[in-house]
Amino acid sequence: MTTKSVPKEQTEREGNALFLTMKITAWVAFIIGVVLCLSNYENFSDSNSSLMTGIGCLVGSVFIYTIGTAISLVQKRKAESE
């Protein structure tokens, strides 16, 4: 069996591209969440579906950004160890 090694620049580029994609996705989810929350905040109850969806997008954007950052850090550490 032979093993192929992937160039360091390629893995770093892929990690950066993934982080950038997740960062953009997190910001889009955050903006959608803010718009949904501000569009109908008068009826502050759990039956207000746009408000609940907006809060979900706000919370989800934080998780998306955190996961993207974690993946980026793992890629950097893996590249450094090689």
PDB file of N, CA, C and O in Angstrom, residues 41-68:
ATOM      1  N   TYR A  41     -42.508  41.999  17.345  1.00  0.00           N
ATOM      2  CA  TYR A  41     -42.167  41.775  18.749  1.00  0.00           C
ATOM      3  C   TYR A  41     -43.263  42.247  19.702  1.00  0.00           C
ATOM      4  O   TYR A  41     -43.153  42.068  20.921  1.00  0.00           O
ATOM      5  N   GLU A  42     -44.348  42.855  19.189  1.00  0.00           N
ATOM      6  CA  GLU A  42     -45.408  43.352  20.066  1.00  0.00           C
ATOM      7  C   GLU A  42     -46.099  42.207  20.811  1.00  0.00           C
ATOM      8  O   GLU A  42     -46.393  42.317  21.992  1.00  0.00           O
ATOM      9  N   ASN A  43     -46.359  41.132  20.105  1.00  0.00           N
ATOM     10  CA  ASN A  43     -47.021  39.982  20.707  1.00  0.00           C
ATOM     11  C   ASN A  43     -45.945  39.039  21.247  1.00  0.00           C
ATOM     12  O   ASN A  43     -45.597  38.036  20.636  1.00  0.00           O
ATOM     13  N   PHE A  44     -45.429  39.358  22.424  1.00  0.00           N
ATOM     14  CA  PHE A  44     -44.326  38.580  22.991  1.00  0.00           C
ATOM     15  C   PHE A  44     -44.883  37.367  23.729  1.00  0.00           C
ATOM     16  O   PHE A  44     -45.160  37.404  24.935  1.00  0.00           O
ATOM     17  N   SER A  45     -45.081  36.285  22.964  1.00  0.00           N
ATOM     18  CA  SER A  45     -45.565  35.037  23.561  1.00  0.00           C
ATOM     19  C   SER A  45     -45.052  33.875  22.728  1.00  0.00           C
ATOM     20  O   SER A  45     -44.502  34.061  21.642  1.00  0.00           O
ATOM     21  N   ASP A  46     -45.242  32.684  23.252  1.00  0.00           N
ATOM     22  CA  ASP A  46     -44.755  31.513  22.525  1.00  0.00           C
ATOM     23  C   ASP A  46     -45.633  31.156  21.332  1.00  0.00           C
ATOM     24  O   ASP A  46     -45.261  30.314  20.530  1.00  0.00           O
ATOM     25  N   SER A  47     -46.775  31.807  21.171  1.00  0.00           N
ATOM     26  CA  SER A  47     -47.612  31.554  19.995  1.00  0.00           C
ATOM     27  C   SER A  47     -47.212  32.434  18.806  1.00  0.00           C
ATOM     28  O   SER A  47     -47.732  32.255  17.710  1.00  0.00           O
ATOM     29  N   ASN A  48     -46.285  33.351  19.004  1.00  0.00           N
ATOM     30  CA  ASN A  48     -45.791  34.210  17.928  1.00  0.00           C
ATOM     31  C   ASN A  48     -44.680  33.467  17.190  1.00  0.00           C
ATOM     32  O   ASN A  48     -43.527  33.435  17.622  1.00  0.00           O
ATOM     33  N   SER A  49     -45.031  32.867  16.065  1.00  0.00           N
ATOM     34  CA  SER A  49     -44.079  31.992  15.371  1.00  0.00           C
ATOM     35  C   SER A  49     -42.908  32.753  14.755  1.00  0.00           C
ATOM     36  O   SER A  49     -41.790  32.236  14.721  1.00  0.00           O
ATOM     37  N   SER A  50     -43.117  33.978  14.276  1.00  0.00           N
ATOM     38  CA  SER A  50     -41.985  34.717  13.700  1.00  0.00           C
ATOM     39  C   SER A  50     -40.977  35.102  14.776  1.00  0.00           C
ATOM     40  O   SER A  50     -39.765  35.071  14.538  1.00  0.00           O
ATOM     41  N   LEU A  51     -41.462  35.444  15.957  1.00  0.00           N
ATOM     42  CA  LEU A  51     -40.553  35.764  17.057  1.00  0.00           C
ATOM     43  C   LEU A  51     -39.768  34.526  17.500  1.00  0.00           C
ATOM     44  O   LEU A  51     -38.556  34.592  17.713  1.00  0.00           O
ATOM     45  N   MET A  52     -40.454  33.400  17.606  1.00  0.00           N
ATOM     46  CA  MET A  52     -39.778  32.175  18.027  1.00  0.00           C
ATOM     47  C   MET A  52     -38.770  31.712  16.973  1.00  0.00           C
ATOM     48  O   MET A  52     -37.669  31.247  17.308  1.00  0.00           O
ATOM     49  N   THR A  53     -39.096  31.867  15.694  1.00  0.00           N
ATOM     50  CA  THR A  53     -38.163  31.517  14.627  1.00  0.00           C
ATOM     51  C   THR A  53     -36.961  32.442  14.646  1.00  0.00           C
ATOM     52  O   THR A  53     -35.817  32.008  14.455  1.00  0.00           O
ATOM     53  N   GLY A  54     -37.199  33.728  14.905  1.00  0.00           N
ATOM     54  CA  GLY A  54     -36.108  34.690  15.001  1.00  0.00           C
ATOM     55  C   GLY A  54     -35.159  34.375  16.140  1.00  0.00           C
ATOM     56  O   GLY A  54     -33.933  34.430  15.981  1.00  0.00           O
ATOM     57  N   ILE A  55     -35.705  34.021  17.286  1.00  0.00           N
ATOM     58  CA  ILE A  55     -34.860  33.646  18.422  1.00  0.00           C
ATOM     59  C   ILE A  55     -34.077  32.376  18.095  1.00  0.00           C
ATOM     60  O   ILE A  55     -32.894  32.259  18.430  1.00  0.00           O
ATOM     61  N   GLY A  56     -34.713  31.446  17.419  1.00  0.00           N
ATOM     62  CA  GLY A  56     -34.012  30.225  17.008  1.00  0.00           C
ATOM     63  C   GLY A  56     -32.864  30.517  16.053  1.00  0.00           C
ATOM     64  O   GLY A  56     -31.789  29.923  16.160  1.00  0.00           O
ATOM     65  N   CYS A  57     -33.079  31.445  15.133  1.00  0.00           N
ATOM     66  CA  CYS A  57     -31.996  31.829  14.204  1.00  0.00           C
ATOM     67  C   CYS A  57     -30.858  32.517  14.951  1.00  0.00           C
ATOM     68  O   CYS A  57     -29.679  32.305  14.628  1.00  0.00           O
ATOM     69  N   LEU A  58     -31.183  33.346  15.944  1.00  0.00           N
ATOM     70  CA  LEU A  58     -30.139  34.009  16.732  1.00  0.00           C
ATOM     71  C   LEU A  58     -29.290  32.991  17.492  1.00  0.00           C
ATOM     72  O   LEU A  58     -28.061  33.059  17.494  1.00  0.00           O
ATOM     73  N   VAL A  59     -29.949  32.043  18.124  1.00  0.00           N
ATOM     74  CA  VAL A  59     -29.226  31.011  18.861  1.00  0.00           C
ATOM     75  C   VAL A  59     -28.442  30.118  17.908  1.00  0.00           C
ATOM     76  O   VAL A  59     -27.278  29.774  18.151  1.00  0.00           O
ATOM     77  N   GLY A  60     -29.070  29.760  16.793  1.00  0.00           N
ATOM     78  CA  GLY A  60     -28.403  28.906  15.810  1.00  0.00           C
ATOM     79  C   GLY A  60     -27.172  29.556  15.213  1.00  0.00           C
ATOM     80  O   GLY A  60     -26.176  28.885  14.937  1.00  0.00           O
ATOM     81  N   SER A  61     -27.213  30.871  15.009  1.00  0.00           N
ATOM     82  CA  SER A  61     -26.054  31.558  14.436  1.00  0.00           C
ATOM     83  C   SER A  61     -24.837  31.460  15.355  1.00  0.00           C
ATOM     84  O   SER A  61     -23.712  31.320  14.886  1.00  0.00           O
ATOM     85  N   VAL A  62     -25.068  31.510  16.652  1.00  0.00           N
ATOM     86  CA  VAL A  62     -23.955  31.373  17.601  1.00  0.00           C
ATOM     87  C   VAL A  62     -23.345  29.979  17.501  1.00  0.00           C
ATOM     88  O   VAL A  62     -22.115  29.824  17.482  1.00  0.00           O
ATOM     89  N   PHE A  63     -24.182  28.954  17.411  1.00  0.00           N
ATOM     90  CA  PHE A  63     -23.671  27.588  17.287  1.00  0.00           C
ATOM     91  C   PHE A  63     -22.928  27.376  15.976  1.00  0.00           C
ATOM     92  O   PHE A  63     -21.883  26.726  15.944  1.00  0.00           O
ATOM     93  N   ILE A  64     -23.460  27.928  14.882  1.00  0.00           N
ATOM     94  CA  ILE A  64     -22.791  27.794  13.588  1.00  0.00           C
ATOM     95  C   ILE A  64     -21.408  28.439  13.633  1.00  0.00           C
ATOM     96  O   ILE A  64     -20.428  27.868  13.169  1.00  0.00           O
ATOM     97  N   TYR A  65     -21.322  29.635  14.209  1.00  0.00           N
ATOM     98  CA  TYR A  65     -20.041  30.333  14.295  1.00  0.00           C
ATOM     99  C   TYR A  65     -19.058  29.563  15.182  1.00  0.00           C
ATOM    100  O   TYR A  65     -17.875  29.435  14.860  1.00  0.00           O
ATOM    101  N   THR A  66     -19.554  29.030  16.289  1.00  0.00           N
ATOM    102  CA  THR A  66     -18.695  28.274  17.206  1.00  0.00           C
ATOM    103  C   THR A  66     -18.166  27.003  16.544  1.00  0.00           C
ATOM    104  O   THR A  66     -16.973  26.686  16.666  1.00  0.00           O
ATOM    105  N   ILE A  67     -19.007  26.288  15.843  1.00  0.00           N
ATOM    106  CA  ILE A  67     -18.569  25.068  15.158  1.00  0.00           C
ATOM    107  C   ILE A  67     -17.559  25.396  14.075  1.00  0.00           C
ATOM    108  O   ILE A  67     -16.553  24.700  13.903  1.00  0.00           O
ATOM    109  N   GLY A  68     -17.794  26.474  13.321  1.00  0.00           N
ATOM    110  CA  GLY A  68     -16.844  26.892  12.294  1.00  0.00           C
ATOM    111  C   GLY A  68     -15.490  27.254  12.877  1.00  0.00           C
ATOM    112  O   GLY A  68     -14.442  26.902  12.324  1.00  0.00           O
TER     113      GLY A  68
END
